[in-house]
Structures are given as structure tokens and as C-alpha cells.
């Protein structure tokens, strides 16, 4: 086995036993990035010099006998997290030259643990998308088949982890952006309970839905990373006072007696039969490990996508008003007046999907339409939350597919935004409710594309989801499969 296949635990053991140094490990992965990234396009920035310096610092700390859980271990951030001194583009021309003067709380916390950041990962522009094709820096390619999309918006993170460029990465999930790319790239990804991971320094898309989380090849590695990310942060007003807790403590609990609910609404029309079969096999496996399975209803789930596409653009239109061409963004050289400067800078700086969201958002918030759209959507959001409340009175975990279909071809859905929006049909309700959810690999299609199974839990049941996924991964080996990558034909 090569270093790039090692889990965090294996890497940590290797570092502690001095089988290799943090600098050797860093160099090894940087080399792999240089070989494979030209084709995958997962990284937009590689911070080689800074990575080698922080690896050297980690080696010093290791030599002094320090044994932090993540000390010297490599990772990379989705390019939505502000990193002091390093470009933070959010996948947009608008922020092409933006170097944040400060770091996000998540970035600070992982750096303080002694993790080595290798760079910043590609994403859909301002996290709007499900295929990574809206990025100003070009699409990311799926390591399992480079004609296919990796999913989005955390597509760079998912592809980098699947291809072994980094063992773990951060992502963010507003409507599915951690879970959907995790499913399409055959890795594990968790969107925690809203309020558990600080949004400070994480560029805002839809603030009531956005949540940072962890992406890795196994649930255990997700838990190790997320455990450091969760904390109460006074700099984020929606950070929960009880955000921190030990996510590793219950990881090994047996699944005997676990009550699993399977929502009827997740197995209807539009679900690919190969995905349905693999997820059903995953559910059978949970039953074999001692879980009891029952059918449940989430009757308002069919309204989740439309509700989201009122609320998320409304919040985005407000959040994105700060990109005005005057301060730290792209500035147009055309135009005569101040109004022209705003208009032209925003027209040139934002891509088509972002402009579409701003238009929809301002429309649903406008005086004549607020009640009909925005207010109505908030009411449906309450119904969706209520569905989950009722369900979690009967079951501990809800299980279903993460996506309706496996990875699709690059370009396949670009002309039809609504078909792209439907890629998140099973993930979006979770964000509207604010509950945690996780995607883990549960099989492959006949043509070798990964399939993801989704676990959803009640508020603050993040540790339970990681526990269920970890136990599942001890009995199955879907998460151990690796794409066959060779330089030049990645
Ligand atoms: N695909 C959804 C969107 O485009 C979700 C994105 C996300 O979770 N950031 O809005």
C-alpha cells in the first residue's frame, strides 16, 4: 500500500513510529498532486512552500514527543474557507485575486492542531451547483471516470480525496454539496448539525443553510477531522453553545437495536434502479448487523427542492451584494458612473448561474412577491422540519439514497438548470431542517461508478451517524475501493 492510500490513523502511526516524516509525507502527496491534478483540476491553488514549512514545524513538534491526533497530517480546504495570505476564490472570477486578511475559524483550528494544508480545492462558483461545472477555474473531473462530473459544489474536495491527493478535506453543504459529491466520487462525507461548525470566514451563500463539514475515505477519518472542526465560536452568531463534543467516543458502538427508518418518498419515480438496488443492499447489511428496519413517511420531501430554490437564492442575493466592484472584488474598467461600475463589475465578475440566483432571489423578496414566495417557502420549511421531528420520534436514523443517479457526463445537464437542481432531491430537506446527514459508499454501477447511501439523524446525532457508518464500514469494503489512476490518463 502506498502512503496516499493510508487512513489518518495509519498515517499517524507511521509518523509516531518515524517510519516517515511529515516532510516526506507532504512531498509524496505534492508529487501526486503535480502528476494527477492537471487532468483532475481538483486543486485551484497548491501551497507547496507553506506546506513544506508547516510539515517541518510538525516534524519538530513530533521530535519533541508531541502526539496531537492530527499533528503533521495533510489536508486541503475547499476554496470557500478564508486562508490568510493564500488566495480564496470561491470558484469565482469575482474573487480571482482575493487574498483574505484573516483565516476562517475552521482553518485556524485545523492549523493549530498541526495539520499541513496542501492547498485550496476547486468548487462550483459561490457553492452554487451540483457538478463543479460553474467554477470559473473549469470543471473538476471524476477520478472514477474523467468524462463524468464529480458532483458539486465540493467537487474538488471529493475528487482530491477519492484520487488520494489528500486523505481528508473540508467541504460545505447548503443543499447537498458535501454528500452529493461524496456519493458520486465514492467517499464518505458528513454535513453536521447546523450550528456545530463555525461559519466565520466561510464565504456565505445561504446563511441559514450553509454548514461546513468533513470529507474522507472512511467515517473514522471524517470523525477525526470533524472532531476538531466542531466548537462554539463567539464570532458566529448561529454557532451553537453545545457545538463541541467527542465525536469519537461512540464510534464502535454495536448496531443492535438501532431503529432505522426508510422513507417511501426516497424510492419513487426518478430513482436509478442500480442506485436503488445498492442502497437496498446497504439497508439489508444494517439489518444483518442488528438494526430493525421500518418504513416511514416524509410527506413534504417532494416540496424540498422548490422551497430551497426560493430561500437559498433570497439569502444569496443579500449575501452577494457585498461584491460590488469597489472593495476587494473584480472591478470593471468599463462604465461612466458609479452605477455603471456596480453593474458592469457584477456582470463581468459573476457567472451565469450566480446571476440567475441573484435575479430569482431579488424577485422573491420584492414587495409584490414576498408573501407569495418567500413567506410561503418559510412556511413549507416548517412543515419539512416537522416531518423529521415526527420521524425521529419513531426511529434513530433515516436511511436512503444520497442521489437519484450516479455521476453524469460533463455537460449533460448544463443547458437545463432544473434537471441539475434535481440532483439534490434527497439531500436538500436535511439543510432546510438543519439536521445532520452523512453519505457513504454502498456499491458500484455496472459501469464502475460509485453509489452513495445517505444516513440522516436528529439534531446533534452527528456522533450516531458516524458510529453507524463506521460499523457498516467494518463489515463492508466499498470504501476501500480506489479508482485506477495513472498520470496522463487520469
Ligand atoms: N446544488 C445545490 C445548489 O446549487 C446545493 C449547493 C450547496 O450545497 N452548496 O444550490
CSV table of C-alpha atoms and ligand atoms in Angstrom, one decimal:
chain,number,residue,atom,x,y,z
A,1,UNK,CA,0.0,0.0,0.0
A,2,UNK,CA,1.2,3.5,-0.8
A,3,UNK,CA,1.2,6.4,1.5
A,4,UNK,CA,-1.6,8.1,-0.5
A,5,UNK,CA,-3.9,5.1,0.4
A,6,UNK,CA,-3.3,5.3,4.1
A,7,UNK,CA,-6.0,6.3,6.5
A,8,UNK,CA,-5.4,9.1,9.1
A,9,UNK,CA,-4.9,6.5,11.8
A,10,UNK,CA,-2.3,4.7,9.7
A,11,UNK,CA,-0.5,7.9,8.8
A,12,UNK,CA,-0.5,9.0,12.4
A,13,UNK,CA,1.1,5.7,13.4
A,14,UNK,CA,3.7,6.0,10.7
A,15,UNK,CA,4.6,9.5,11.9
A,16,UNK,CA,4.8,8.5,15.6
A,17,UNK,CA,7.0,5.5,14.8
A,18,UNK,CA,9.1,7.7,12.5
A,19,UNK,CA,8.5,5.3,9.5
A,20,UNK,CA,8.4,8.5,7.6
A,21,UNK,CA,8.5,12.2,8.5
A,22,UNK,CA,5.7,14.8,7.9
A,23,UNK,CA,8.0,16.4,5.3
A,24,UNK,CA,8.4,13.1,3.4
A,25,UNK,CA,4.6,12.6,3.5
A,26,UNK,CA,4.0,16.1,2.3
A,27,UNK,CA,6.5,15.7,-0.6
A,28,UNK,CA,4.9,12.4,-1.5
A,29,UNK,CA,1.4,13.9,-1.9
A,30,UNK,CA,2.6,17.1,-3.5
A,31,UNK,CA,4.3,14.9,-6.2
A,32,UNK,CA,1.0,13.1,-6.7
A,33,UNK,CA,-0.9,16.4,-7.0
A,34,UNK,CA,1.6,17.6,-9.6
A,35,UNK,CA,1.1,14.4,-11.6
A,36,UNK,CA,-2.7,14.0,-11.4
A,37,UNK,CA,-4.1,17.5,-10.9
A,38,UNK,CA,-3.6,18.7,-14.4
A,39,UNK,CA,-6.2,16.3,-15.5
A,40,UNK,CA,-8.5,16.2,-12.5
A,41,UNK,CA,-8.4,20.0,-11.8
A,42,UNK,CA,-9.3,19.4,-8.1
A,43,UNK,CA,-6.8,22.0,-6.7
A,44,UNK,CA,-7.0,25.6,-7.7
A,45,UNK,CA,-4.1,26.6,-5.6
A,46,UNK,CA,-1.2,24.3,-4.3
A,47,UNK,CA,0.6,25.9,-1.4
A,48,UNK,CA,3.8,23.9,-1.8
A,49,UNK,CA,6.3,26.2,0.1
A,50,UNK,CA,3.9,26.8,3.0
A,51,UNK,CA,3.0,23.1,3.2
A,52,UNK,CA,6.7,22.1,3.5
A,53,UNK,CA,7.3,24.7,6.2
A,54,UNK,CA,4.4,23.6,8.3
A,55,UNK,CA,5.5,19.9,7.8
A,56,UNK,CA,8.9,20.9,9.1
A,57,UNK,CA,7.3,22.5,12.1
A,58,UNK,CA,5.2,19.4,12.7
A,59,UNK,CA,8.4,17.3,12.5
A,60,UNK,CA,9.9,19.5,15.2
A,61,UNK,CA,6.9,19.0,17.4
A,62,UNK,CA,6.9,15.2,16.8
A,63,UNK,CA,10.6,15.0,17.6
A,64,UNK,CA,9.8,16.7,20.9
A,65,UNK,CA,7.4,13.9,21.7
A,66,UNK,CA,4.2,15.7,21.0
A,67,UNK,CA,1.4,13.4,19.9
A,68,UNK,CA,-1.6,15.5,18.7
A,69,UNK,CA,-4.2,13.4,16.9
A,70,UNK,CA,-3.8,15.3,13.6
A,71,UNK,CA,-0.2,16.6,14.0
A,72,UNK,CA,1.6,16.5,10.7
A,73,UNK,CA,-1.3,15.0,8.7
A,74,UNK,CA,-2.0,16.5,5.3
A,75,UNK,CA,-5.4,18.1,4.3
A,76,UNK,CA,-6.8,20.7,1.9
A,77,UNK,CA,-9.6,23.2,2.2
A,78,UNK,CA,-12.5,23.9,-0.1
A,79,UNK,CA,-11.7,27.3,-1.6
A,80,UNK,CA,-14.7,28.9,0.2
A,81,UNK,CA,-12.8,29.0,3.6
A,82,UNK,CA,-10.7,32.2,4.0
A,83,UNK,CA,-7.0,31.4,4.4
A,84,UNK,CA,-4.8,34.4,5.5
A,85,UNK,CA,-2.1,35.1,2.9
A,86,UNK,CA,-3.4,32.5,0.4
A,87,UNK,CA,-5.9,33.2,-2.4
A,88,UNK,CA,-9.6,32.4,-1.6
A,89,UNK,CA,-11.5,32.5,-4.8
A,90,UNK,CA,-14.8,30.7,-4.1
A,91,UNK,CA,-14.6,29.4,-7.6
A,92,UNK,CA,-15.4,32.9,-9.0
A,93,UNK,CA,-13.8,35.5,-11.3
A,94,UNK,CA,-15.1,38.0,-8.7
A,95,UNK,CA,-12.6,36.8,-6.2
A,96,UNK,CA,-9.9,35.6,-8.5
A,97,UNK,CA,-7.3,37.9,-6.9
A,98,UNK,CA,-8.7,38.0,-3.4
A,99,UNK,CA,-6.2,37.1,-0.6
A,100,UNK,CA,-8.1,37.0,2.7
A,101,UNK,CA,-6.5,39.1,5.5
A,102,UNK,CA,-7.7,36.5,8.1
A,103,UNK,CA,-8.4,32.8,8.3
A,104,UNK,CA,-11.7,31.1,8.9
A,105,UNK,CA,-12.2,29.5,12.4
A,106,UNK,CA,-12.1,26.1,10.8
A,107,UNK,CA,-8.8,26.9,9.1
A,108,UNK,CA,-7.4,28.2,12.3
A,109,UNK,CA,-8.5,25.2,14.3
A,110,UNK,CA,-7.0,22.6,12.0
A,111,UNK,CA,-3.8,24.6,11.6
A,112,UNK,CA,-3.5,24.8,15.4
A,113,UNK,CA,-3.7,21.0,15.6
A,114,UNK,CA,-0.6,20.9,13.3
A,115,UNK,CA,-2.3,19.7,10.2
A,116,UNK,CA,-0.5,20.5,6.9
A,117,UNK,CA,-2.6,22.3,4.3
A,118,UNK,CA,-1.6,21.4,0.8
A,119,UNK,CA,-3.8,23.9,-0.9
A,120,UNK,CA,-7.3,25.1,-1.9
A,121,UNK,CA,-9.8,23.0,-3.7
A,122,UNK,CA,-12.0,23.8,-6.7
A,123,UNK,CA,-15.7,24.2,-6.3
A,124,UNK,CA,-18.8,25.5,-8.1
A,125,UNK,CA,-18.9,29.3,-8.1
A,126,UNK,CA,-20.0,30.5,-4.7
A,127,UNK,CA,-21.0,26.9,-4.0
A,128,UNK,CA,-23.9,27.1,-6.5
A,129,UNK,CA,-24.0,23.9,-8.4
A,130,UNK,CA,-24.1,20.1,-8.4
A,131,UNK,CA,-21.4,19.3,-10.9
A,132,UNK,CA,-18.5,21.6,-10.4
A,133,UNK,CA,-19.0,23.0,-13.8
A,134,UNK,CA,-19.9,26.5,-12.7
A,135,UNK,CA,-16.4,27.1,-11.4
A,136,UNK,CA,-14.5,30.0,-13.1
A,137,UNK,CA,-11.5,27.7,-13.0
A,138,UNK,CA,-13.0,25.0,-15.1
A,139,UNK,CA,-14.7,21.7,-14.2
A,140,UNK,CA,-13.3,19.1,-11.9
A,141,UNK,CA,-13.2,15.5,-13.4
A,142,UNK,CA,-14.4,12.4,-11.6
A,143,UNK,CA,-11.4,10.2,-10.7
A,144,UNK,CA,-13.5,7.1,-11.5
A,145,UNK,CA,-14.2,8.2,-15.0
A,146,UNK,CA,-12.9,11.5,-16.2
A,147,UNK,CA,-15.7,12.0,-18.7
A,148,UNK,CA,-18.0,12.3,-15.7
A,149,UNK,CA,-18.7,15.1,-13.2
A,150,UNK,CA,-17.5,14.7,-9.6
A,151,UNK,CA,-20.7,16.3,-8.3
A,152,UNK,CA,-20.7,19.7,-6.5
A,153,UNK,CA,-20.3,22.1,-5.1
A,154,UNK,CA,-17.5,20.5,-3.1
A,155,UNK,CA,-16.4,18.6,-6.2
A,156,UNK,CA,-12.7,19.5,-5.9
A,157,UNK,CA,-12.7,18.1,-2.3
A,158,UNK,CA,-14.4,14.9,-3.3
A,159,UNK,CA,-12.2,14.3,-6.3
A,160,UNK,CA,-9.0,15.1,-4.4
A,161,UNK,CA,-9.9,12.6,-1.6
A,162,UNK,CA,-11.0,9.9,-4.0
A,163,UNK,CA,-7.9,10.2,-6.1
A,164,UNK,CA,-5.6,10.1,-3.0
A,165,UNK,CA,-4.3,13.6,-3.4
A,166,UNK,CA,-5.2,14.2,0.2
A,167,UNK,CA,-6.6,11.8,2.9
A,168,UNK,CA,-9.2,14.4,4.1
A,169,UNK,CA,-10.6,17.7,3.0
A,170,UNK,CA,-13.1,20.2,4.2
A,171,UNK,CA,-16.4,20.9,2.3
A,172,UNK,CA,-19.5,22.9,2.8
A,173,UNK,CA,-23.1,21.8,2.3
A,174,UNK,CA,-26.0,24.2,1.7
A,175,UNK,CA,-28.3,21.8,-0.1
A,176,UNK,CA,-26.1,18.7,-0.6
A,177,UNK,CA,-22.7,19.9,-1.6
A,178,UNK,CA,-20.8,17.6,0.7
A,179,UNK,CA,-23.0,14.5,0.4
A,180,UNK,CA,-23.7,14.6,-3.3
A,181,UNK,CA,-20.1,14.8,-4.5
A,182,UNK,CA,-19.1,12.3,-1.8
A,183,UNK,CA,-21.6,9.9,-3.3
A,184,UNK,CA,-20.5,10.5,-6.9
A,185,UNK,CA,-16.8,10.1,-6.0
A,186,UNK,CA,-17.2,7.0,-3.7
A,187,UNK,CA,-16.1,8.7,-0.5
A,188,UNK,CA,-17.6,9.5,2.9
A,189,UNK,CA,-18.8,13.0,3.8
A,190,UNK,CA,-20.7,14.4,6.7
A,191,UNK,CA,-22.8,17.6,6.9
A,192,UNK,CA,-23.1,18.2,10.7
A,193,UNK,CA,-26.0,19.7,12.6
A,194,UNK,CA,-26.4,23.4,11.7
A,195,UNK,CA,-24.5,25.5,14.2
A,196,UNK,CA,-21.9,22.9,15.0
A,197,UNK,CA,-19.2,24.1,12.7
A,198,UNK,CA,-18.4,27.8,12.7
A,199,UNK,CA,-19.3,29.8,9.6
A,200,UNK,CA,-16.8,32.6,10.5
A,201,UNK,CA,-14.6,33.1,7.5
A,202,UNK,CA,-16.6,30.7,5.3
A,203,UNK,CA,-17.9,32.8,2.4
A,204,UNK,CA,-21.6,33.0,2.8
A,205,UNK,CA,-24.1,31.6,0.2
A,206,UNK,CA,-27.3,31.0,2.1
A,207,UNK,CA,-26.5,31.6,5.8
A,208,UNK,CA,-29.4,29.7,7.3
A,209,UNK,CA,-28.4,26.6,5.4
A,210,UNK,CA,-24.6,26.7,5.0
A,211,UNK,CA,-22.6,24.3,7.1
A,212,UNK,CA,-19.0,23.2,6.9
A,213,UNK,CA,-18.1,19.5,7.2
A,214,UNK,CA,-15.6,16.8,6.6
A,215,UNK,CA,-14.9,14.6,3.6
A,216,UNK,CA,-12.7,11.5,3.8
A,217,UNK,CA,-12.4,7.9,2.6
A,218,UNK,CA,-13.9,6.5,5.8
A,219,UNK,CA,-16.3,7.5,8.5
A,220,UNK,CA,-13.5,7.2,11.1
A,221,UNK,CA,-11.4,9.7,9.2
A,222,UNK,CA,-14.4,12.1,8.9
A,223,UNK,CA,-14.8,11.8,12.7
A,224,UNK,CA,-11.2,12.5,13.4
A,225,UNK,CA,-11.3,15.7,11.2
A,226,UNK,CA,-14.8,16.8,12.3
A,227,UNK,CA,-13.9,16.4,15.9
A,228,UNK,CA,-11.5,19.3,15.7
A,229,UNK,CA,-13.8,21.4,13.5
A,230,UNK,CA,-16.8,21.4,15.9
A,231,UNK,CA,-16.6,24.1,18.6
A,232,UNK,CA,-18.6,27.0,19.8
A,233,UNK,CA,-17.4,30.2,18.1
A,234,UNK,CA,-18.5,33.6,19.5
A,235,UNK,CA,-17.6,35.1,16.1
A,236,UNK,CA,-20.5,33.2,14.5
A,237,UNK,CA,-23.9,34.2,16.0
A,238,UNK,CA,-25.5,30.9,14.9
A,239,UNK,CA,-22.8,28.8,16.4
A,240,UNK,CA,-24.4,26.5,19.0
A,241,UNK,CA,-23.1,26.8,22.6
A,242,UNK,CA,-23.0,23.0,22.8
A,243,UNK,CA,-21.3,22.6,19.4
A,244,UNK,CA,-18.3,20.7,20.7
A,245,UNK,CA,-18.3,17.1,21.9
A,246,UNK,CA,-16.3,14.0,21.5
A,247,UNK,CA,-17.4,12.5,18.2
A,248,UNK,CA,-15.0,9.6,18.5
A,249,UNK,CA,-16.4,8.3,21.8
A,250,UNK,CA,-19.3,6.2,20.5
A,251,UNK,CA,-17.7,5.2,17.2
A,252,UNK,CA,-17.5,1.5,17.9
A,253,UNK,CA,-21.0,1.0,19.5
A,254,UNK,CA,-22.7,-2.1,18.0
A,255,UNK,CA,-25.8,-1.5,15.9
A,256,UNK,CA,-28.0,-3.9,17.9
A,257,UNK,CA,-31.4,-2.4,18.4
A,258,UNK,CA,-30.8,0.6,16.2
A,259,UNK,CA,-34.1,1.8,14.7
A,260,UNK,CA,-33.7,2.6,11.0
A,261,UNK,CA,-36.5,4.4,9.0
A,262,UNK,CA,-36.7,4.1,5.3
A,263,UNK,CA,-38.7,7.0,3.7
A,264,UNK,CA,-41.1,5.9,1.0
A,265,UNK,CA,-40.6,9.2,-0.8
A,266,UNK,CA,-36.9,8.4,-1.4
A,267,UNK,CA,-37.7,5.3,-3.5
A,268,UNK,CA,-40.2,6.7,-6.0
A,269,UNK,CA,-40.0,7.8,-9.6
A,270,UNK,CA,-36.7,9.1,-10.9
A,271,UNK,CA,-34.5,6.8,-8.8
A,272,UNK,CA,-32.0,4.9,-10.9
A,273,UNK,CA,-32.6,1.2,-10.5
A,274,UNK,CA,-28.9,0.4,-9.9
A,275,UNK,CA,-28.8,3.1,-7.1
A,276,UNK,CA,-32.0,1.7,-5.6
A,277,UNK,CA,-30.6,-1.9,-5.6
A,278,UNK,CA,-27.3,-0.9,-4.0
A,279,UNK,CA,-29.0,1.2,-1.3
A,280,UNK,CA,-31.4,-1.6,-0.6
A,281,UNK,CA,-28.4,-3.9,-0.1
A,282,UNK,CA,-26.9,-1.4,2.2
A,283,UNK,CA,-30.1,-1.3,4.3
A,284,UNK,CA,-30.1,-5.1,4.4
A,285,UNK,CA,-26.5,-5.0,5.7
A,286,UNK,CA,-27.6,-2.7,8.5
A,287,UNK,CA,-30.3,-5.2,9.4
A,288,UNK,CA,-27.8,-8.0,9.4
A,289,UNK,CA,-25.7,-6.0,11.9
A,290,UNK,CA,-28.7,-5.8,14.2
A,291,UNK,CA,-30.7,-2.8,13.1
A,292,UNK,CA,-34.5,-3.0,12.9
A,293,UNK,CA,-35.9,-1.5,9.7
A,294,UNK,CA,-39.2,0.2,9.2
A,295,UNK,CA,-40.9,2.2,6.5
A,296,UNK,CA,-41.6,5.8,7.3
A,297,UNK,CA,-43.1,8.9,5.5
A,298,UNK,CA,-41.6,12.3,4.9
A,299,UNK,CA,-44.6,13.7,3.1
A,300,UNK,CA,-43.3,17.1,2.4
A,301,UNK,CA,-40.0,16.0,0.9
A,302,UNK,CA,-41.3,16.4,-2.6
A,303,UNK,CA,-41.5,20.2,-1.9
A,304,UNK,CA,-38.0,20.5,-0.6
A,305,UNK,CA,-36.3,21.4,-3.9
A,306,UNK,CA,-38.8,24.2,-4.8
A,307,UNK,CA,-38.7,25.5,-1.2
A,308,UNK,CA,-34.9,25.6,-1.3
A,309,UNK,CA,-34.8,27.4,-4.7
A,310,UNK,CA,-36.8,30.3,-3.2
A,311,UNK,CA,-35.0,30.5,0.1
A,312,UNK,CA,-31.4,29.9,-0.9
A,313,UNK,CA,-31.4,32.5,-3.8
A,314,UNK,CA,-33.1,35.0,-1.5
A,315,UNK,CA,-30.3,34.7,1.1
A,316,UNK,CA,-27.7,34.6,-1.7
A,317,UNK,CA,-29.0,37.8,-3.3
A,318,UNK,CA,-28.5,39.6,0.0
A,319,UNK,CA,-25.1,37.9,0.9
A,320,UNK,CA,-23.6,38.6,-2.6
A,321,UNK,CA,-24.5,42.3,-2.5
A,322,UNK,CA,-21.1,42.9,-0.8
A,323,UNK,CA,-19.3,42.0,-4.1
A,324,UNK,CA,-19.7,45.5,-5.6
A,325,UNK,CA,-16.5,46.1,-7.6
A,326,UNK,CA,-15.4,48.7,-5.1
A,327,UNK,CA,-13.7,46.8,-2.3
A,328,UNK,CA,-11.9,43.5,-2.7
A,329,UNK,CA,-13.6,42.2,-5.9
A,330,UNK,CA,-13.2,42.2,-9.6
A,331,UNK,CA,-13.6,45.8,-10.9
A,332,UNK,CA,-14.7,46.6,-14.4
A,333,UNK,CA,-12.8,49.2,-16.3
A,334,UNK,CA,-15.9,50.0,-18.4
A,335,UNK,CA,-18.7,52.3,-17.4
A,336,UNK,CA,-19.0,56.1,-16.8
A,337,UNK,CA,-20.9,56.4,-13.5
A,338,UNK,CA,-20.9,54.7,-10.1
A,339,UNK,CA,-24.0,52.7,-11.0
A,340,UNK,CA,-22.2,51.5,-14.2
A,341,UNK,CA,-19.3,50.4,-12.1
A,342,UNK,CA,-21.5,48.3,-9.9
A,343,UNK,CA,-23.5,46.9,-12.8
A,344,UNK,CA,-20.5,46.1,-15.0
A,345,UNK,CA,-18.3,44.7,-12.3
A,346,UNK,CA,-21.1,42.4,-11.1
A,347,UNK,CA,-22.0,41.4,-14.7
A,348,UNK,CA,-18.4,40.6,-15.5
A,349,UNK,CA,-17.4,39.1,-12.2
A,350,UNK,CA,-20.3,36.6,-11.7
A,351,UNK,CA,-21.0,33.6,-13.9
A,352,UNK,CA,-24.5,32.8,-15.4
A,353,UNK,CA,-25.7,30.5,-12.5
A,354,UNK,CA,-24.8,33.1,-9.8
A,355,UNK,CA,-26.5,35.8,-11.8
A,356,UNK,CA,-29.6,33.6,-12.1
A,357,UNK,CA,-29.7,33.1,-8.4
A,358,UNK,CA,-29.4,36.8,-7.6
A,359,UNK,CA,-32.2,37.6,-10.0
A,360,UNK,CA,-34.5,34.9,-8.5
A,361,UNK,CA,-33.6,36.0,-5.0
A,362,UNK,CA,-34.3,39.6,-5.5
A,363,UNK,CA,-37.6,38.7,-7.2
A,364,UNK,CA,-38.9,36.5,-4.4
A,365,UNK,CA,-38.0,39.2,-1.9
A,366,UNK,CA,-39.6,42.1,-3.8
A,367,UNK,CA,-42.6,43.9,-2.3
A,368,UNK,CA,-45.2,42.4,-4.5
A,369,UNK,CA,-44.0,38.8,-4.3
A,370,UNK,CA,-42.6,38.4,-0.8
A,371,UNK,CA,-45.8,36.9,0.6
A,372,UNK,CA,-46.4,34.6,-2.3
A,373,UNK,CA,-42.9,33.2,-2.5
A,374,UNK,CA,-40.5,33.9,0.4
A,375,UNK,CA,-43.1,33.7,3.2
A,376,UNK,CA,-44.8,30.7,1.7
A,377,UNK,CA,-41.4,28.9,1.4
A,378,UNK,CA,-40.6,29.6,5.1
A,379,UNK,CA,-44.0,28.0,6.0
A,380,UNK,CA,-43.2,24.9,3.9
A,381,UNK,CA,-39.7,24.8,5.6
A,382,UNK,CA,-41.5,24.5,8.9
A,383,UNK,CA,-43.5,21.6,7.6
A,384,UNK,CA,-40.4,19.8,6.4
A,385,UNK,CA,-38.8,20.3,9.8
A,386,UNK,CA,-42.0,18.9,11.4
A,387,UNK,CA,-41.8,15.8,9.1
A,388,UNK,CA,-38.4,15.0,10.6
A,389,UNK,CA,-39.5,15.7,14.1
A,390,UNK,CA,-42.3,13.1,13.7
A,391,UNK,CA,-40.0,10.6,12.1
A,392,UNK,CA,-37.3,10.8,14.8
A,393,UNK,CA,-39.9,10.1,17.5
A,394,UNK,CA,-40.0,6.6,16.0
A,395,UNK,CA,-36.6,5.9,14.6
A,396,UNK,CA,-32.9,6.8,15.4
A,397,UNK,CA,-31.6,7.1,11.8
A,398,UNK,CA,-33.2,7.6,8.4
A,399,UNK,CA,-31.6,5.8,5.5
A,400,UNK,CA,-32.0,6.3,1.8
A,401,UNK,CA,-30.1,7.1,-1.4
A,402,UNK,CA,-27.9,10.2,-1.4
A,403,UNK,CA,-28.6,11.0,-5.1
A,404,UNK,CA,-31.2,9.8,-7.7
A,405,UNK,CA,-28.4,8.7,-10.1
A,406,UNK,CA,-24.7,8.1,-10.2
A,407,UNK,CA,-22.2,10.6,-11.8
A,408,UNK,CA,-23.4,12.0,-15.0
A,409,UNK,CA,-21.4,13.1,-18.0
A,410,UNK,CA,-19.7,16.5,-18.1
A,411,UNK,CA,-22.0,18.9,-20.0
A,412,UNK,CA,-25.1,16.6,-19.7
A,413,UNK,CA,-27.2,19.0,-17.5
A,414,UNK,CA,-25.7,22.4,-18.3
A,415,UNK,CA,-28.5,23.6,-20.6
A,416,UNK,CA,-31.2,22.6,-18.1
A,417,UNK,CA,-30.9,24.2,-14.6
A,418,UNK,CA,-33.9,22.4,-13.3
A,419,UNK,CA,-32.6,18.9,-14.1
A,420,UNK,CA,-29.3,20.0,-12.3
A,421,UNK,CA,-31.3,21.1,-9.3
A,422,UNK,CA,-33.0,17.7,-9.0
A,423,UNK,CA,-29.6,16.1,-8.3
A,424,UNK,CA,-30.2,17.3,-4.7
A,425,UNK,CA,-33.7,15.9,-4.4
A,426,UNK,CA,-32.7,13.7,-1.4
A,427,UNK,CA,-30.2,16.0,0.3
A,428,UNK,CA,-31.9,19.4,0.4
A,429,UNK,CA,-34.6,18.7,3.1
A,430,UNK,CA,-31.9,18.0,5.6
A,431,UNK,CA,-30.4,21.5,5.2
A,432,UNK,CA,-33.9,23.1,5.4
A,433,UNK,CA,-34.4,21.3,8.8
A,434,UNK,CA,-30.8,21.8,10.0
A,435,UNK,CA,-30.3,18.2,11.0
A,436,UNK,CA,-27.0,16.2,10.3
A,437,UNK,CA,-26.6,13.8,7.4
A,438,UNK,CA,-23.8,11.6,6.0
A,439,UNK,CA,-23.1,9.9,2.7
A,440,UNK,CA,-21.1,6.7,2.5
A,441,UNK,CA,-20.2,4.4,-0.4
A,442,UNK,CA,-22.5,1.3,-0.7
A,443,UNK,CA,-21.8,-0.1,-4.2
A,444,UNK,CA,-21.0,0.4,-7.8
A,445,UNK,CA,-23.0,0.6,-11.1
A,446,UNK,CA,-22.3,-2.0,-13.8
A,447,UNK,CA,-20.1,0.6,-15.5
A,448,UNK,CA,-18.0,1.1,-12.3
A,449,UNK,CA,-19.4,4.3,-10.9
A,450,UNK,CA,-19.7,4.7,-7.1
A,451,UNK,CA,-23.1,4.8,-5.4
A,452,UNK,CA,-23.8,6.6,-2.1
A,453,UNK,CA,-26.1,5.8,0.8
A,454,UNK,CA,-27.4,8.6,3.0
A,455,UNK,CA,-27.8,8.5,6.8
A,456,UNK,CA,-29.9,11.3,8.4
A,457,UNK,CA,-30.1,11.9,12.1
A,458,UNK,CA,-31.8,14.1,14.6
A,459,UNK,CA,-30.2,17.3,15.9
A,460,UNK,CA,-26.8,16.6,17.4
A,461,UNK,CA,-26.9,13.0,16.4
A,462,UNK,CA,-23.7,13.5,14.3
A,463,UNK,CA,-21.9,11.0,16.5
A,464,UNK,CA,-24.6,8.4,15.9
A,465,UNK,CA,-24.3,8.8,12.1
A,466,UNK,CA,-20.5,8.4,12.3
A,467,UNK,CA,-21.0,5.4,14.5
A,468,UNK,CA,-23.4,3.7,12.1
A,469,UNK,CA,-21.2,4.4,9.1
A,470,UNK,CA,-18.1,3.2,10.9
A,471,UNK,CA,-19.7,-0.1,11.9
A,472,UNK,CA,-21.0,-0.6,8.4
A,473,UNK,CA,-17.5,0.1,7.0
A,474,UNK,CA,-16.1,-2.5,9.3
A,475,UNK,CA,-18.3,-5.2,7.7
A,476,UNK,CA,-18.1,-4.0,4.1
A,477,UNK,CA,-15.3,-2.8,1.8
A,478,UNK,CA,-16.9,-0.4,-0.6
A,479,UNK,CA,-15.0,2.5,1.0
A,480,UNK,CA,-11.7,0.7,0.3
A,481,UNK,CA,-12.1,0.6,-3.5
A,482,UNK,CA,-9.9,3.0,-5.3
A,483,UNK,CA,-10.1,4.4,-8.8
A,484,UNK,CA,-7.4,3.3,-11.2
A,485,UNK,CA,-5.4,6.4,-11.9
A,486,UNK,CA,-2.3,6.8,-14.0
A,487,UNK,CA,-0.7,10.1,-14.9
A,488,UNK,CA,-1.6,11.2,-18.4
A,489,UNK,CA,-4.7,9.0,-18.4
A,490,UNK,CA,-6.0,10.0,-15.0
B,1,LIG,N1,-26.6,22.1,-5.6
B,1,LIG,C1,-27.2,23.0,-4.7
B,1,LIG,C2,-27.2,24.4,-5.2
B,1,LIG,O1,-26.7,24.6,-6.3
B,1,LIG,C3,-26.6,22.9,-3.3
B,1,LIG,C4,-25.3,23.6,-3.3
B,1,LIG,C5,-24.6,23.5,-1.9
B,1,LIG,O2,-24.9,22.7,-1.1
B,1,LIG,N2,-23.7,24.4,-1.7
B,1,LIG,O3,-27.6,25.3,-4.5
